[in-house]
Coordinates of C-alpha atoms in Angstrom, one line a residue:
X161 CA 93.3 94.3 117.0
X162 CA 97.0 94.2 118.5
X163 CA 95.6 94.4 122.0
X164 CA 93.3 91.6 121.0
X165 CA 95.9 89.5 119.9
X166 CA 98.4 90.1 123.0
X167 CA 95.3 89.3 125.2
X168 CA 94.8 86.0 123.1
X169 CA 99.0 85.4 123.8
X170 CA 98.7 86.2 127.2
X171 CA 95.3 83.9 127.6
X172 CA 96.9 80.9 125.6
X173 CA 99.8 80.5 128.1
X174 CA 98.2 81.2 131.1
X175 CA 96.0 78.1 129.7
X176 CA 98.6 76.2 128.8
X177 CA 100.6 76.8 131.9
X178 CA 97.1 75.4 133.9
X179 CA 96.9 72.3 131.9
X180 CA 100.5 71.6 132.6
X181 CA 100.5 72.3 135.8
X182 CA 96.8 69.8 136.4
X183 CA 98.9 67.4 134.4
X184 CA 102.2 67.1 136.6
X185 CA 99.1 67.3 139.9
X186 CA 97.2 64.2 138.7
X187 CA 100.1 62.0 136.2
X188 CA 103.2 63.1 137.5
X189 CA 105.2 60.0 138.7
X190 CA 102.4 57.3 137.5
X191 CA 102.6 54.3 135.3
X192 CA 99.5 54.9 132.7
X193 CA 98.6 52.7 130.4
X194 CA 96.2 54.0 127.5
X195 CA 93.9 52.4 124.5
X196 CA 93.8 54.7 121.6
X197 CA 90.1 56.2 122.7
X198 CA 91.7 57.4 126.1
X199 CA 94.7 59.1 124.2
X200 CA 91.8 60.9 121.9
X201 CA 90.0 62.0 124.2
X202 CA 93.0 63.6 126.5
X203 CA 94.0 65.2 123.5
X204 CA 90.9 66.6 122.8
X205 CA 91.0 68.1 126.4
X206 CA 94.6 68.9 127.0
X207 CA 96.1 69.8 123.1
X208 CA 97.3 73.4 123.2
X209 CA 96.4 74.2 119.8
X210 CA 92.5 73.4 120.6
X211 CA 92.6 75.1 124.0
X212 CA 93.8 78.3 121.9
X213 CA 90.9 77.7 120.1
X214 CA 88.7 77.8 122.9
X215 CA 89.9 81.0 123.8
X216 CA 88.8 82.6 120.3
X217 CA 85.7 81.4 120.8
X218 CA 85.4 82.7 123.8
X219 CA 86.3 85.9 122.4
X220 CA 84.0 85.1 119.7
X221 CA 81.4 85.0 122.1
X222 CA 82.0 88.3 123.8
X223 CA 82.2 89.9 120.5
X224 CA 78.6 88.7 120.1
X225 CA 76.9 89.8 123.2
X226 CA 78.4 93.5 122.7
X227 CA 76.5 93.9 119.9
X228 CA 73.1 92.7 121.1
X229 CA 74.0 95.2 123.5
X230 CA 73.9 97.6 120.5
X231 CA 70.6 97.7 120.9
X232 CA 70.5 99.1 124.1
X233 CA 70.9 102.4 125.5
X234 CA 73.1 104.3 126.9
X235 CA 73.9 106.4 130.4
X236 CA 76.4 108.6 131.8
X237 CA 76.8 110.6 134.6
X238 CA 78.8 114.1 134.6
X239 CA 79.5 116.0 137.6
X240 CA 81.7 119.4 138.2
X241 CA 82.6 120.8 141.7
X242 CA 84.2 124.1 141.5
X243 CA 86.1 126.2 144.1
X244 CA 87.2 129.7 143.9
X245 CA 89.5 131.9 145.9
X246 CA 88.8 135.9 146.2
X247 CA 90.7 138.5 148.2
X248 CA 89.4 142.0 148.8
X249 CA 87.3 143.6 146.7
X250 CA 85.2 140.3 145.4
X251 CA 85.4 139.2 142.3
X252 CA 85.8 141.5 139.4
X253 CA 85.6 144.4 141.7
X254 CA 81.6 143.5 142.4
X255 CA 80.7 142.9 146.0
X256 CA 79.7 139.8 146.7
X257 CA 76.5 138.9 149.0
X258 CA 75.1 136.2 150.9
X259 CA 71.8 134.1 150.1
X260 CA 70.0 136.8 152.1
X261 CA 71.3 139.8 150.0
X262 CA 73.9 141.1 152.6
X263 CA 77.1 141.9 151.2
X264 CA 79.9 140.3 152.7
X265 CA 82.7 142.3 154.1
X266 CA 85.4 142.1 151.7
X267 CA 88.1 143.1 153.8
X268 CA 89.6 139.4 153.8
X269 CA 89.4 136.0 151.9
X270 CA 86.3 134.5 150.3
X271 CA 85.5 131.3 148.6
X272 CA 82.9 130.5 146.4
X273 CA 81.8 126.9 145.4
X274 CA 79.8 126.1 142.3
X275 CA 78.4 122.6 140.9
X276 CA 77.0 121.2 138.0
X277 CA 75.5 117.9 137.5
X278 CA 73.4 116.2 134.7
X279 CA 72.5 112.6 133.2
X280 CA 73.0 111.9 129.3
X281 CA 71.4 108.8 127.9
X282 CA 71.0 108.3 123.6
X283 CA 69.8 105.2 121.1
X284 CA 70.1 103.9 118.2
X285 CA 66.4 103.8 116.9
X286 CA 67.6 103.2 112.7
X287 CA 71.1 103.0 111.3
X288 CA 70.3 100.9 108.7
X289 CA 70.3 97.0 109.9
X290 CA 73.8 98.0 111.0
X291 CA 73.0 96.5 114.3
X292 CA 71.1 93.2 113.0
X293 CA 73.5 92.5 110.5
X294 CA 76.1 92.8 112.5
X295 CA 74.4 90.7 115.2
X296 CA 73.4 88.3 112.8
X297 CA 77.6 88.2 111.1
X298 CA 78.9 87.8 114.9
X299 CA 76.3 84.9 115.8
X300 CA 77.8 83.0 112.6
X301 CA 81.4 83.8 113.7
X302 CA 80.8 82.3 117.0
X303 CA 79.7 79.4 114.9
X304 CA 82.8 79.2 112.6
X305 CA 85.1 79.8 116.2
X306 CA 83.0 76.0 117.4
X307 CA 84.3 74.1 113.8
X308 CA 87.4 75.6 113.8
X309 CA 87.1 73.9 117.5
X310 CA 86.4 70.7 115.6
X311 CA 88.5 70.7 112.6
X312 CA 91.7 70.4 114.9
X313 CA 90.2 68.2 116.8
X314 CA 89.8 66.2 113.9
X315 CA 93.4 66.7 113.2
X316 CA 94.8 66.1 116.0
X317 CA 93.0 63.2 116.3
X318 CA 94.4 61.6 113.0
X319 CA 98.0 62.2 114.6
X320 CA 97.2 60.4 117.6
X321 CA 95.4 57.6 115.8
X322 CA 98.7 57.4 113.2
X323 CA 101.3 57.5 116.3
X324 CA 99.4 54.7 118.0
X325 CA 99.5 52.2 114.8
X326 CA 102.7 53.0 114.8
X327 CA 104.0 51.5 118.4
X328 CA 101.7 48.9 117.7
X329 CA 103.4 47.5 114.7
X330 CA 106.7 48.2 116.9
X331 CA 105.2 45.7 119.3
X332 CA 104.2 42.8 117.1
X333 CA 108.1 43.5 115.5
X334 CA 109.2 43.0 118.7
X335 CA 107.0 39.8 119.4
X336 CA 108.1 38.2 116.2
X337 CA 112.1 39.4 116.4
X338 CA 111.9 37.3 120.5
X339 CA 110.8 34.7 118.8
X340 CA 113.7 34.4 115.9
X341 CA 115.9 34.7 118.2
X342 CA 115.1 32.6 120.7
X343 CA 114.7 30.1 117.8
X344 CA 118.0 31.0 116.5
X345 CA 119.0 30.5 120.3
X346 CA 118.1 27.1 120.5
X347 CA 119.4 26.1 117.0
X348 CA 122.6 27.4 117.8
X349 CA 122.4 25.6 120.9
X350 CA 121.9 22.0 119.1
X351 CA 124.5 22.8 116.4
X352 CA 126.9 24.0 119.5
X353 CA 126.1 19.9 120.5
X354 CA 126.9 18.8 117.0
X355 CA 130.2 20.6 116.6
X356 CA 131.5 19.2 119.6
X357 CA 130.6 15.9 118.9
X358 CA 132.3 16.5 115.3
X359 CA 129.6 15.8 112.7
X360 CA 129.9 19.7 111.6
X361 CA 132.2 22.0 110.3
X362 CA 133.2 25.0 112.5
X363 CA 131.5 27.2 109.3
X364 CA 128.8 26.1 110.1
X365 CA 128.4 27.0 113.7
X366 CA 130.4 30.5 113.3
X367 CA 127.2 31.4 110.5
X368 CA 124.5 30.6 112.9
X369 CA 126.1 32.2 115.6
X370 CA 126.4 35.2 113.4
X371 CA 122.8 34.5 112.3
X372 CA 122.3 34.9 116.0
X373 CA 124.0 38.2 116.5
X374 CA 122.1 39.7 113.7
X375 CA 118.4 38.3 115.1
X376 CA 119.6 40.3 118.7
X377 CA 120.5 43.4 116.9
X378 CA 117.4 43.5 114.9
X379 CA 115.5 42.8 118.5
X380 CA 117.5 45.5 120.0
X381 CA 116.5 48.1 117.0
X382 CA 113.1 47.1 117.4
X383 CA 112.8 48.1 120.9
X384 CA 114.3 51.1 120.2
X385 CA 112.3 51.7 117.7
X386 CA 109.3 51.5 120.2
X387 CA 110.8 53.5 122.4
X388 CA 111.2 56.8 119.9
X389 CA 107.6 56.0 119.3
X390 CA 105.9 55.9 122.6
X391 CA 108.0 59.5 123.5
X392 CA 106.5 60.7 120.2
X393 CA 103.0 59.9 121.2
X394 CA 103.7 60.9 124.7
X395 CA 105.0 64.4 123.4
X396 CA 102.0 65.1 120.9
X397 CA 99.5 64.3 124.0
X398 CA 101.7 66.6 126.0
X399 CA 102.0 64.3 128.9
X400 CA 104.9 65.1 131.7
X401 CA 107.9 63.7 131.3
X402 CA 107.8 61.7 134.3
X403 CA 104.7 59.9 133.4
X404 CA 105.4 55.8 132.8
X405 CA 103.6 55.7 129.9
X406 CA 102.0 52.6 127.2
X407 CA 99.8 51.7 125.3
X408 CA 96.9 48.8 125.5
X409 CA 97.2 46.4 122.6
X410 CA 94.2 45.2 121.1
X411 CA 93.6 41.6 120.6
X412 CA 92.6 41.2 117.9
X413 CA 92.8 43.3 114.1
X414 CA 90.0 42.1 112.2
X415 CA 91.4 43.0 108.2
X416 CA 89.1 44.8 105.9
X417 CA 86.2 43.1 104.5
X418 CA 84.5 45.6 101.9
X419 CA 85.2 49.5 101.3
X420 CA 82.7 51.9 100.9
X421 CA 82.2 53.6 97.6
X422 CA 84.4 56.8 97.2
X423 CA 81.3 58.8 95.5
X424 CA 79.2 58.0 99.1
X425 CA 82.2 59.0 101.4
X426 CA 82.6 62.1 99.3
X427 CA 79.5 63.0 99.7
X428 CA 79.1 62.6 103.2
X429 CA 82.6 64.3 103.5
X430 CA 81.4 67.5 101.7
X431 CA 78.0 67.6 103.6
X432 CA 79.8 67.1 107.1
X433 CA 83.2 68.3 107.8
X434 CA 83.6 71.4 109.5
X435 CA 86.1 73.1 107.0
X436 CA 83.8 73.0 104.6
X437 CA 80.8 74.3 106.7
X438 CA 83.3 76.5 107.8
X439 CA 84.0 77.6 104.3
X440 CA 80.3 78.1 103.9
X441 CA 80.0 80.0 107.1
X442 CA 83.3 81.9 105.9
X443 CA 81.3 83.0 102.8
X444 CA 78.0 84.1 104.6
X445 CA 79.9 86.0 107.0
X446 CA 81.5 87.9 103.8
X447 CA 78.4 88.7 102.9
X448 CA 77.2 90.6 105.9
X449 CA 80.4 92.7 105.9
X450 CA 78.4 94.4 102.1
X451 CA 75.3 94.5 103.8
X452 CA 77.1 96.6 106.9
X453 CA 79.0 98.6 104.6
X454 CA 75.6 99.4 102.7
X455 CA 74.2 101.1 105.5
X456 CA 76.2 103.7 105.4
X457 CA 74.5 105.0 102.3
X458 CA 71.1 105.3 104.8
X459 CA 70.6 107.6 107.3
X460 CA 71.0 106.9 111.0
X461 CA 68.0 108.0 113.6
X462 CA 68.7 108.8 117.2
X463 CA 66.9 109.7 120.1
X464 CA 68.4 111.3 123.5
X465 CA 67.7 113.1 126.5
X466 CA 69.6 114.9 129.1
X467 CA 69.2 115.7 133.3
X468 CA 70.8 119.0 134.3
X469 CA 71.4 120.9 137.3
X470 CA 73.5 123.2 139.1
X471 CA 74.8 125.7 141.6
X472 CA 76.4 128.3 142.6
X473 CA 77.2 129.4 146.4
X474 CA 76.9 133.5 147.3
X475 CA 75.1 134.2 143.7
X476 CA 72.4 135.2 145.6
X477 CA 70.0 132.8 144.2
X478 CA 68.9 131.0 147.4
X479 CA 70.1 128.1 148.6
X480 CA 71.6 124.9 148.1
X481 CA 68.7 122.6 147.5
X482 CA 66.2 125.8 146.2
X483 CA 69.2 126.2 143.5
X484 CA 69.8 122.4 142.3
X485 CA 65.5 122.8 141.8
X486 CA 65.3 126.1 140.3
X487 CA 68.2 124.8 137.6
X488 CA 67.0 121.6 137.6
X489 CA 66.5 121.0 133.5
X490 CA 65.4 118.1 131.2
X491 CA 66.0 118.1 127.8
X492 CA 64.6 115.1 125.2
X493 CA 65.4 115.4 121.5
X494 CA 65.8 113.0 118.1
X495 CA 68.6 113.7 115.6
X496 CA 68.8 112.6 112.2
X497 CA 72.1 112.0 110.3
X498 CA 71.6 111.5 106.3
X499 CA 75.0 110.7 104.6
X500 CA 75.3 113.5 101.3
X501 CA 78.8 112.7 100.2
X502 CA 81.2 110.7 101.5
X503 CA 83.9 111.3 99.3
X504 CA 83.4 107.2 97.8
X505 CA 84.1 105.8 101.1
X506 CA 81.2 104.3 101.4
X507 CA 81.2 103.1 98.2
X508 CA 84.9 101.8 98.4
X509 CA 84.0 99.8 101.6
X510 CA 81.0 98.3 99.6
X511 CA 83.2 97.4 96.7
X512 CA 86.0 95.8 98.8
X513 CA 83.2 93.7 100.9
X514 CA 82.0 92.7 97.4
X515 CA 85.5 90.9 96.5
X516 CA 85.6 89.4 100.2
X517 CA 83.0 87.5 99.2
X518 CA 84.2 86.5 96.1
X519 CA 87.3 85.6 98.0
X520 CA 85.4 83.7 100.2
X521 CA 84.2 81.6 97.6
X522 CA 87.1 80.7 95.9
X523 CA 88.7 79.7 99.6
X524 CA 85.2 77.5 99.7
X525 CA 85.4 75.6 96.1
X526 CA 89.3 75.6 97.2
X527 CA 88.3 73.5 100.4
X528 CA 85.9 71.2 98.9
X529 CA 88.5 70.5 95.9
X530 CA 91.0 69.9 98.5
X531 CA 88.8 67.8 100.5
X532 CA 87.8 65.6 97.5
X533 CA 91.3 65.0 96.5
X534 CA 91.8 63.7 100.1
X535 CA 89.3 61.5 99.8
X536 CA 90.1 59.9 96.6
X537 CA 93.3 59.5 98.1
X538 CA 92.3 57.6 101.2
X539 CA 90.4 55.6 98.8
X540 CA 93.2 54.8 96.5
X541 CA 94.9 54.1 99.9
X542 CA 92.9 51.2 101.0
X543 CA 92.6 49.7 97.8
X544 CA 96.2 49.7 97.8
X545 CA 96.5 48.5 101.3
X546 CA 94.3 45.9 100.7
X547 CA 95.7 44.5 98.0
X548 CA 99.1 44.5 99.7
X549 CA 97.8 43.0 102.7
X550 CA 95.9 40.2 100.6
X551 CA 99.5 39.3 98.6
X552 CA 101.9 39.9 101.8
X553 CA 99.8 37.5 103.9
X554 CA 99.8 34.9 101.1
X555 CA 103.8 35.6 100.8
X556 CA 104.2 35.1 104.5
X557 CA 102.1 32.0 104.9
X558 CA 104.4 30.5 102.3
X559 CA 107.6 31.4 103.4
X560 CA 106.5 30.5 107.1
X561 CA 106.2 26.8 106.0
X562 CA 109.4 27.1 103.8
X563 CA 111.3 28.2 107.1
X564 CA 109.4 25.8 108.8
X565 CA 110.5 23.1 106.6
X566 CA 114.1 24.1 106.9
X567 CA 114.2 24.5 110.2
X568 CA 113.0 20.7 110.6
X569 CA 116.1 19.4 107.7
X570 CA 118.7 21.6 109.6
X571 CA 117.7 19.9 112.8
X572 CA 118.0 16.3 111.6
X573 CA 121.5 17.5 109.4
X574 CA 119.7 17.0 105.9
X575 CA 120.1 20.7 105.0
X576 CA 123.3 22.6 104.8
X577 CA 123.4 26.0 106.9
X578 CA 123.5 28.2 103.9
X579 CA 120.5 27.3 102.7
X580 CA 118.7 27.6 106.2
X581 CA 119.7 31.0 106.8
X582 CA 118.8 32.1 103.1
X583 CA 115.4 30.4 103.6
X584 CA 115.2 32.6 107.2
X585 CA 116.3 35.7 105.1
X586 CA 113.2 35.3 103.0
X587 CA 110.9 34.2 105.9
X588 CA 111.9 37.1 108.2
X589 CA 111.3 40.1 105.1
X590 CA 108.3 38.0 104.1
X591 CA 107.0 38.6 108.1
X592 CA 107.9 42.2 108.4
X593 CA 106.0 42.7 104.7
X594 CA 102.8 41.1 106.4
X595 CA 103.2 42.9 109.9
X596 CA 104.1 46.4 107.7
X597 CA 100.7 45.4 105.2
X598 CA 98.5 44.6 108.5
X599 CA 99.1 47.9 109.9
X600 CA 98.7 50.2 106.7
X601 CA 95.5 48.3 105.6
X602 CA 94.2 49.4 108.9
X603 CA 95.4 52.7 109.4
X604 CA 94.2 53.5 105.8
X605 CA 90.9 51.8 106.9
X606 CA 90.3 54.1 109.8
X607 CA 91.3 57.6 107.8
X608 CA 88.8 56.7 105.4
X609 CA 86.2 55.6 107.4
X610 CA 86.7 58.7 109.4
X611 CA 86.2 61.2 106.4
X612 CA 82.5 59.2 106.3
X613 CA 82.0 60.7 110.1
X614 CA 82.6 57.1 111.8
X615 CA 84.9 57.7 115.4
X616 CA 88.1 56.0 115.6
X617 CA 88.6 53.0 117.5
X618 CA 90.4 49.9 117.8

């Protein structure tokens, strides 16, 4: 299992190394410019967590086809070449002789060369569904390897989708904070004309000049706001730090117009997501580990055979070829293995496979617990969104004509500057409310929508 796991280690950042390294071949240097879809789907393909998983189920899959190869048999080859020295006298005082039954004069050095050779093949013909069951477990853990492939895919994908929402409510910010202050711009502008002509007090041009400042700064936080964003999508799709990279903004947001009940997306939820068909799968696969641990209460059948030969030089048993034939041997035989006593290991593996599934089970009503609670909670989310949108837009449409309003008096000098810039105040938290309710209502949207197995798009 260690060396498993260091393979695994070794696989994951030769993998990742790859995709970096296709990355800086075909981005590195370029100005890209992405809609949320594009940014999923690069994900999907580049993430290093879901590459890892690609490994295991590559692994997964190997695991598999070794034992379907269970069922096969086996074959090995042995093969022995000896070579030995005598000096006068032969070996163990005996004179030695050729093939032809002279003896060989002694009087100096000897060798003798001897061979053996032989083919060994066995197989499993009953070992008590060991091999089935266990072919049966790896085929569903293959299956579990492909959702757990899926769940972080889904994951991943509800990171991207949150990081995009994100810059794009950093760019309509930004739109809205240009145009405060190049409104503020051009009021200070007009009031600049009025205090030089003397119909306003200096106050009153040092507070709208101040008003001014503020409008830039919150501009200037904006930006940077965007900034810290688009590097924090750009980091979770893993993209080279040379890349120029944005996002497309849509043209339109469409708000919500109905929500789906939360008993149907529930449903589908439980029926469809891949942790809990995972969990399901997890519980099955449980299973099989009691029927594998059973079969070692059964006996275990066998059948073999075996291809000898061999030789021996100066033994005075012909010759080379007339030897290997004369020795030549075949040997077939069955051989039956009945378990007496064990001393309760069998039973102890059977027990302990018997409260893996019981684990299993718990982890499964655990998942779809969890899952339900999630949701609910996306449900509760819209609602909430929804209802914040509905009263932020009304909030915003009022205070827009309010500033409106004000804006026109100050122009024409029937409103004093205190009470523009306390109208502006409210206006300006009245249009972040909206812009902040706009992108909730729709982020919320698409979680929930996604739990009922609809892609996300804008």
């Amino acid at each position: 299992m260690l060396l498993k796991q260091k393979c695994i280690l070794i696989l994951m950042l030769l993998l990742g190394y790859q995709s970096l390294s296709a990355q800086d071949s075909t981005l590195i240097g370029k100005t890209i410019k992405w809609d949320l879809v594009k940014c999923i789907d690069y994900a999907k393909q580049n993430n290093i967590q879901i590459n890892s998983l690609r490994l295991s189920q590559q692994i997964s899959q190997q695991e598999l086809l070794l034992s379907k190869a269970g069922r096969l048999p086996n074959l090995s080859g042995s093969a022995s070449q000896n070579f030995e020295h005598f000096n006068n006298g032969g070996r163990n005082g005996v004179t030695q002789v050729d093939s032809n039954g002279v003896a060989i004069n002694n009087r100096g050095s000897s060798f003798v060369a001897s061979g053996a050779y032989g083919l060994n093949s066995s197989i499993t013909l009953y070992n008590g569904g060991y091999i089935t069951n266990d072919i049966q477990q790896k085929n569903l853990s293959v299956q579990s390897a492909n959702l757990n492939i899926i769940q972080q895919e889904n994951d991943i994908t509800l990171q991207i989708t949150q990081s995009y929402l994100a810059i794009l409510l950093d760019k309509e910010n930004i739109v809205y904070d240009t145009d405060l202050v190049n409104t503020t711009t051009a009021q200070v502008k007009v009031e600049q004309q009025r205090y030089d002509a003397g119909s306003v007090a200096r106050a009153a041009l040092i507070q709208l000049q101040a008003q001014l400042a503020n409008d830039k700064y919150t501009l200037v936080n904006a930006q940077n706001t965007q900034r810290g964003d688009l590097l924090t999508l750009k980091q979770l799709l893993l993209l080279p730090s040379d890349v120029n990279f944005d996002i497309v903004k849509p043209d339109t947001i469409a708000p919500i117009d109905t929500v789906t009940a939360f008993h149907t997306v529930e449903q589908i939820a439980l029926q469809n997501r891949p942790e809990v068909k995972n969990g399901e799968l997890g519980v099955q696969i449980a299973q099989y580990d009691v029927a594998k641990a059973r079969a070692g209460y059964k006996p275990t059948l066998t059948a073999g055979g075996s291809l000898n030969t061999g030789y021996t030089s100066g033994s005075g048993q012909g010759s080379f070829g007339s030897q290997l034939n004369n020795n030549f041997t075949q040997q077939v035989g069955l051989t039956l293995s009945v378990p007496i006593f064990t001393k309760r290991t069998v039973k102890t593996q059977v027990e302990e496979a018997k409260i893996n599934v019981q684990q299993s089970q718990l982890n499964l009503n655990n998942t779809k617990i969890t899952l339900s609670q999630t949701v609910e909670r996306a449900f509760i989310n819209v609602l909430n969104s929804k209802s914040q949108y509905d009263a932020a837009q009304e909030q915003y449409k009022y205070s827009k004509e309010s500033y409106r309003i004000a804006s026109e008096q100050l122009k024409v000098g029937v409103a004093n500057t205190v009470d523009f810039l306390l109208q502006k105040t409210l206006f300006v938290q009245a249009q972040q409310a909206f812009i902040q309710a706009k992108y909730n209502e729709l982020l919320t949207l698409k979680i929930y929508d996604f739990y009922r197995g609809i892609p996300i798009k804008l």
